[in-house]
Every structure is written in structure tokens, then in C-alpha cells.
């Protein structure tokens, strides 16, 4: 039985904080610890804390939604969902892996930049992934790349991990090119990333990719990702599609991506 934690969201108005600066307090006996929602090493080190804060309190529905978008996209083809070999980029403590298992997918490879994510997955969801690598997708070595390619993944998923100081555009494209041609792609992004007024690297990439010769879009769904700490709904888009070809170097150069 996982321990319940005493947590408290800050009473002050935190509207001016960026999404990656938001924090809460964790009480243990007499001590009070401030933890940011992006302090993943700390969150994952404490069993059940990430689930309690992000999934119970803030009602995150992204892994289930992106898994459903993937299922719906694949259902529009003659391929079978349970035959996919999935690369889960920014897998965290395995919430998406668990959802994909529920959909009948059994071949799963997880990747995350921090060892605490893998340790938490092995502790709380053992056996969900066939392999789970600690790698920084911004700095893959040739041997990282060939290790990942050896799994012949034909599907890339990434949930709540793109942008906002997590996985930058270049790293996402690296993962896109690791999966096979004709592979499936399912991920989520904040709704403003599809807005022309947002000129961040991620925003540019997603808008260009959706209508490019590299991806066939199968499904695009706006939904409530979770609530903010102030209780306001945060809307995201979940996308499902089929890869047509590796993204070329000239496409990447044409985006002139900043390192965000
Ligand atoms: C908000 S968590 C999402 C975890 C999980 N996908 C979920 O939905 O619960 C974002 C994850 O992306 C990982 N991440 C950030 N930058 C990364 C990078 N450059 N390469 C691989 N993983 C990264 C973080 O360590 C973190 O576990």
C-alpha cells in the first residue's frame, strides 16, 4: 500500500509563475519541503508523490488521452496496435507505459534523462518496459543511437515531456528519426504551441511538421491536460499520425530552432 503524503499548494497567487516554476509543499513530521512540479528527481524518489500531486490533485489525463489518440489513429489503418514496438520519450515513472499496456501493447522501450525516473519505474511499475534507458536526447552518442535503433521501434510516444524546459525540438526530431519510416507518432503539446503568435522552437516545429511531407496527421484532439495549481484548466492538443520519412537536415535548418 503506497503511503499518502501531506501536501499543500501555496496560498499565494502564483499566476505569475511559469508552468515549470510551479511548486507545492511536502510535510514530513515537522519538516516542510518546497518542491517544484519540475523537480522530477525529487518527485520520483518518493513513492506515490508524483501520482498523488499530478494525477489525483491536478487530475492529469494525458497518458490515457494520448494512448487513446494512438489507438484511434492506428484503427484507421490495417495495422494492429498490439504489434507496435513503442519508444516512450521522457517516460518518467512509467505512467504512459502502463496506459499502453492497458491498450494491449507489450513491446515498450522507455527513455528518460534522469536515473530517478528509471529507478521509480523499476520500483513502482516493474516489467512495464522491455528496456528503460537513461539518456539525454539532446546529446545522444553514436552508441546510444545504435542501441535504440536495435529495437526497431515503429512508434514514438511522448507525454507531457515536450517544451517547457523539458525535451527541446531538436531532441524530439532525433527521436522521430530513430523510429522506422511508416512508424506511428502520438504526443501532446500545450495548446498555444499551435498558435502562430508563439514563436518558440517547439511551436514552430509542431506547426511545420503537421503539414509537412514527413508526417500524415490522423487525429488532433484538444482536451484538458490537467488543472493548474490555482484550479484553472490547462488545455493541450494530443496528436496522432504516421511518419512518412525521416526529417531532413534542411527542414531542421529552415526552422532556425532556438535551443529551447
Ligand atoms: C512531466 S514528466 C512526464 C513523464 C511521463 N511521460 C508522464 O506523462 O507521466 C517529463 C519527463 O521528461 C524527462 N526529460 C526532460 N528532458 C529530457 C531529455 N532531454 N531527454 C529525455 N528525457 C527528458 C524528464 O526527466 C521527465 O521525466
Short mmCIF file of N, CA and C in Angstrom, two decimals, residues 111-200:
data_model
loop_
_atom_site.label_atom_id
_atom_site.label_comp_id
_atom_site.label_asym_id
_atom_site.label_seq_id
_atom_site.Cartn_x
_atom_site.Cartn_y
_atom_site.Cartn_z
N UNK A 111 12.71 5.88 -22.29
CA UNK A 111 13.94 6.68 -22.21
C UNK A 111 13.66 7.91 -21.37
N UNK A 112 14.58 8.22 -20.47
CA UNK A 112 14.46 9.46 -19.70
C UNK A 112 15.86 9.95 -19.37
N UNK A 113 15.95 11.25 -19.14
CA UNK A 113 17.27 11.85 -18.90
C UNK A 113 17.77 11.60 -17.46
N UNK A 114 16.85 11.34 -16.53
CA UNK A 114 17.31 11.21 -15.13
C UNK A 114 17.20 9.77 -14.62
N UNK A 115 18.22 9.32 -13.88
CA UNK A 115 18.19 7.94 -13.37
C UNK A 115 17.06 7.71 -12.39
N UNK A 116 16.60 8.76 -11.71
CA UNK A 116 15.50 8.61 -10.73
C UNK A 116 14.21 8.14 -11.43
N UNK A 117 14.04 8.51 -12.72
CA UNK A 117 12.84 8.09 -13.45
C UNK A 117 12.88 6.58 -13.68
N UNK A 118 14.02 6.10 -14.10
CA UNK A 118 14.13 4.64 -14.31
C UNK A 118 13.98 3.90 -12.99
N UNK A 119 14.63 4.42 -11.94
CA UNK A 119 14.56 3.75 -10.64
C UNK A 119 13.11 3.69 -10.15
N UNK A 120 12.36 4.78 -10.35
CA UNK A 120 10.96 4.80 -9.90
C UNK A 120 10.12 3.83 -10.72
N UNK A 121 10.40 3.74 -12.02
CA UNK A 121 9.65 2.80 -12.88
C UNK A 121 9.92 1.37 -12.43
N UNK A 122 11.19 1.07 -12.17
CA UNK A 122 11.52 -0.30 -11.74
C UNK A 122 10.90 -0.61 -10.38
N UNK A 123 10.83 0.42 -9.54
CA UNK A 123 10.27 0.23 -8.19
C UNK A 123 8.74 0.09 -8.24
N UNK A 124 8.06 0.97 -9.03
CA UNK A 124 6.59 1.05 -8.96
C UNK A 124 5.87 0.34 -10.12
N UNK A 125 6.55 0.17 -11.23
CA UNK A 125 5.92 -0.48 -12.40
C UNK A 125 6.89 -1.46 -13.04
N UNK A 126 7.37 -2.42 -12.25
CA UNK A 126 8.37 -3.33 -12.80
C UNK A 126 7.79 -4.14 -13.95
N UNK A 127 8.61 -4.32 -14.97
CA UNK A 127 8.18 -5.17 -16.09
C UNK A 127 7.35 -4.46 -17.14
N UNK A 128 7.04 -3.18 -16.95
CA UNK A 128 6.23 -2.48 -17.96
C UNK A 128 7.03 -2.28 -19.25
N UNK A 129 8.31 -1.94 -19.12
CA UNK A 129 9.15 -1.71 -20.30
C UNK A 129 10.09 -2.90 -20.52
N UNK A 130 10.35 -3.22 -21.78
CA UNK A 130 11.34 -4.26 -22.09
C UNK A 130 12.73 -3.74 -21.76
N UNK A 131 12.92 -2.45 -21.97
CA UNK A 131 14.20 -1.82 -21.62
C UNK A 131 13.89 -0.37 -21.28
N UNK A 132 14.66 0.18 -20.36
CA UNK A 132 14.47 1.58 -19.97
C UNK A 132 15.87 2.20 -19.88
N UNK A 133 16.12 3.18 -20.75
CA UNK A 133 17.45 3.78 -20.82
C UNK A 133 17.47 5.16 -20.18
N UNK A 134 18.56 5.45 -19.50
CA UNK A 134 18.79 6.81 -19.02
C UNK A 134 19.69 7.47 -20.06
N UNK A 135 19.10 8.36 -20.85
CA UNK A 135 19.84 9.03 -21.93
C UNK A 135 19.31 10.46 -22.07
N UNK A 136 20.20 11.35 -22.48
CA UNK A 136 19.78 12.71 -22.78
C UNK A 136 19.59 12.81 -24.28
N UNK A 137 18.37 12.99 -24.70
CA UNK A 137 18.11 13.01 -26.14
C UNK A 137 18.71 14.22 -26.84
N UNK A 138 19.18 15.19 -26.05
CA UNK A 138 19.85 16.34 -26.66
C UNK A 138 21.30 16.00 -26.98
N UNK A 139 21.82 14.95 -26.36
CA UNK A 139 23.24 14.61 -26.54
C UNK A 139 23.42 13.11 -26.70
N UNK A 140 22.72 12.52 -27.64
CA UNK A 140 22.86 11.07 -27.84
C UNK A 140 24.22 10.76 -28.45
N UNK A 141 24.86 9.73 -27.95
CA UNK A 141 26.12 9.29 -28.56
C UNK A 141 25.75 8.33 -29.70
N UNK A 142 26.76 8.01 -30.53
CA UNK A 142 26.50 7.06 -31.64
C UNK A 142 26.08 5.72 -31.06
N UNK A 143 26.66 5.35 -29.92
CA UNK A 143 26.29 4.04 -29.36
C UNK A 143 24.88 4.07 -28.74
N UNK A 144 24.46 5.20 -28.15
CA UNK A 144 23.07 5.34 -27.68
C UNK A 144 22.12 5.12 -28.85
N UNK A 145 22.45 5.81 -29.95
CA UNK A 145 21.56 5.78 -31.12
C UNK A 145 21.44 4.35 -31.66
N UNK A 146 22.61 3.67 -31.77
CA UNK A 146 22.50 2.33 -32.36
C UNK A 146 21.84 1.35 -31.39
N UNK A 147 22.00 1.59 -30.07
CA UNK A 147 21.29 0.75 -29.09
C UNK A 147 19.77 0.92 -29.26
N UNK A 148 19.34 2.16 -29.39
CA UNK A 148 17.90 2.42 -29.54
C UNK A 148 17.39 1.86 -30.87
N UNK A 149 18.19 2.03 -31.93
CA UNK A 149 17.76 1.55 -33.25
C UNK A 149 17.65 0.03 -33.28
N UNK A 150 18.43 -0.64 -32.40
CA UNK A 150 18.41 -2.10 -32.41
C UNK A 150 17.02 -2.65 -32.01
N UNK A 151 16.18 -1.82 -31.37
CA UNK A 151 14.82 -2.26 -31.00
C UNK A 151 13.84 -2.15 -32.17
N UNK A 152 14.28 -1.53 -33.26
CA UNK A 152 13.41 -1.36 -34.46
C UNK A 152 12.03 -0.83 -34.08
N UNK A 153 12.00 0.23 -33.30
CA UNK A 153 10.70 0.79 -32.87
C UNK A 153 9.94 1.33 -34.08
N UNK A 154 8.63 1.10 -34.08
CA UNK A 154 7.80 1.64 -35.16
C UNK A 154 6.72 2.56 -34.59
N UNK A 155 6.99 3.09 -33.40
CA UNK A 155 6.04 4.05 -32.81
C UNK A 155 6.79 4.90 -31.78
N UNK A 156 6.53 6.20 -31.84
CA UNK A 156 7.10 7.13 -30.86
C UNK A 156 5.97 7.77 -30.08
N UNK A 157 6.06 7.72 -28.75
CA UNK A 157 5.10 8.47 -27.94
C UNK A 157 5.90 9.38 -26.99
N UNK A 158 5.30 10.51 -26.67
CA UNK A 158 5.92 11.40 -25.70
C UNK A 158 4.79 12.17 -25.02
N UNK A 159 4.72 12.06 -23.70
CA UNK A 159 3.60 12.64 -22.96
C UNK A 159 4.10 13.63 -21.92
N UNK A 160 3.58 14.84 -22.01
CA UNK A 160 3.89 15.90 -21.03
C UNK A 160 5.38 16.11 -20.87
N UNK A 161 6.11 15.90 -21.95
CA UNK A 161 7.56 16.00 -21.85
C UNK A 161 8.16 16.96 -22.87
N UNK A 162 7.32 17.53 -23.74
CA UNK A 162 7.86 18.36 -24.82
C UNK A 162 7.71 19.85 -24.50
N UNK A 163 8.83 20.57 -24.66
CA UNK A 163 8.80 22.01 -24.38
C UNK A 163 8.91 22.29 -22.89
N UNK A 164 8.72 23.52 -22.49
CA UNK A 164 8.76 23.93 -21.06
C UNK A 164 10.02 23.50 -20.35
N UNK A 165 11.16 23.62 -21.00
CA UNK A 165 12.41 23.27 -20.33
C UNK A 165 12.65 21.78 -20.25
N UNK A 166 11.73 20.96 -20.79
CA UNK A 166 11.98 19.51 -20.83
C UNK A 166 12.66 19.19 -22.16
N UNK A 167 11.98 18.45 -23.01
CA UNK A 167 12.63 17.98 -24.24
C UNK A 167 12.51 19.03 -25.35
N UNK A 168 13.63 19.55 -25.84
CA UNK A 168 13.54 20.57 -26.89
C UNK A 168 13.25 19.97 -28.27
N UNK A 169 12.96 20.86 -29.22
CA UNK A 169 12.55 20.44 -30.56
C UNK A 169 13.57 19.51 -31.22
N UNK A 170 14.84 19.88 -31.12
CA UNK A 170 15.87 19.06 -31.79
C UNK A 170 15.85 17.63 -31.29
N UNK A 171 15.66 17.47 -29.97
CA UNK A 171 15.68 16.13 -29.38
C UNK A 171 14.46 15.33 -29.83
N UNK A 172 13.33 16.02 -30.01
CA UNK A 172 12.14 15.34 -30.49
C UNK A 172 12.37 14.83 -31.92
N UNK A 173 13.02 15.67 -32.73
CA UNK A 173 13.28 15.26 -34.12
C UNK A 173 14.24 14.08 -34.16
N UNK A 174 15.20 14.09 -33.26
CA UNK A 174 16.14 12.95 -33.15
C UNK A 174 15.35 11.66 -32.91
N UNK A 175 14.38 11.71 -31.99
CA UNK A 175 13.56 10.53 -31.69
C UNK A 175 12.69 10.16 -32.88
N UNK A 176 12.16 11.18 -33.56
CA UNK A 176 11.31 10.95 -34.74
C UNK A 176 12.11 10.16 -35.79
N UNK A 177 13.39 10.51 -35.94
CA UNK A 177 14.20 9.85 -36.96
C UNK A 177 14.66 8.46 -36.54
N UNK A 178 14.59 8.16 -35.24
CA UNK A 178 15.02 6.83 -34.78
C UNK A 178 13.96 5.77 -35.09
N UNK A 179 12.69 6.17 -35.07
CA UNK A 179 11.66 5.15 -35.38
C UNK A 179 11.61 4.94 -36.90
N UNK A 180 11.10 3.79 -37.30
CA UNK A 180 11.10 3.42 -38.71
C UNK A 180 10.16 4.28 -39.54
N UNK A 181 10.46 4.35 -40.85
CA UNK A 181 9.55 5.00 -41.80
C UNK A 181 8.23 4.22 -41.75
N UNK A 182 7.12 4.94 -41.85
CA UNK A 182 5.78 4.34 -41.67
C UNK A 182 5.44 4.08 -40.22
N UNK A 183 6.31 4.53 -39.30
CA UNK A 183 6.03 4.34 -37.87
C UNK A 183 4.92 5.30 -37.42
N UNK A 184 4.37 5.02 -36.27
CA UNK A 184 3.30 5.86 -35.71
C UNK A 184 3.88 6.83 -34.68
N UNK A 185 3.20 7.98 -34.55
CA UNK A 185 3.65 9.02 -33.63
C UNK A 185 2.44 9.51 -32.84
N UNK A 186 2.59 9.61 -31.52
CA UNK A 186 1.50 10.19 -30.71
C UNK A 186 2.13 10.96 -29.56
N UNK A 187 1.70 12.21 -29.40
CA UNK A 187 2.28 13.04 -28.34
C UNK A 187 1.32 14.18 -28.02
N UNK A 188 1.64 14.94 -26.97
CA UNK A 188 0.79 16.08 -26.64
C UNK A 188 1.64 17.34 -26.51
N UNK A 189 1.01 18.46 -26.79
CA UNK A 189 1.67 19.76 -26.63
C UNK A 189 0.65 20.77 -26.09
N UNK A 190 1.18 21.78 -25.42
CA UNK A 190 0.31 22.83 -24.90
C UNK A 190 -0.43 23.50 -26.07
N UNK A 191 -1.68 23.92 -25.86
CA UNK A 191 -2.48 24.42 -26.99
C UNK A 191 -1.83 25.62 -27.67
N UNK A 192 -1.09 26.45 -26.92
CA UNK A 192 -0.50 27.64 -27.55
C UNK A 192 0.59 27.26 -28.55
N UNK A 193 1.10 26.02 -28.47
CA UNK A 193 2.13 25.62 -29.42
C UNK A 193 1.60 25.57 -30.85
N UNK A 194 0.27 25.52 -30.99
CA UNK A 194 -0.28 25.52 -32.35
C UNK A 194 -0.70 26.93 -32.78
N UNK A 195 -0.37 27.89 -31.94
CA UNK A 195 -0.79 29.27 -32.19
C UNK A 195 0.35 30.04 -32.87
N UNK A 196 0.04 30.73 -33.94
CA UNK A 196 1.09 31.43 -34.71
C UNK A 196 1.82 32.49 -33.89
N UNK A 197 1.17 32.99 -32.84
CA UNK A 197 1.82 34.04 -32.05
C UNK A 197 2.92 33.46 -31.16
N UNK A 198 2.96 32.14 -31.01
CA UNK A 198 4.01 31.51 -30.21
C UNK A 198 5.16 31.18 -31.14
N UNK A 199 6.32 31.85 -30.95
CA UNK A 199 7.43 31.60 -31.89
C UNK A 199 8.54 30.78 -31.26
N UNK A 200 8.21 30.00 -30.20
CA UNK A 200 9.24 29.13 -29.61
C UNK A 200 9.58 28.03 -30.62
#
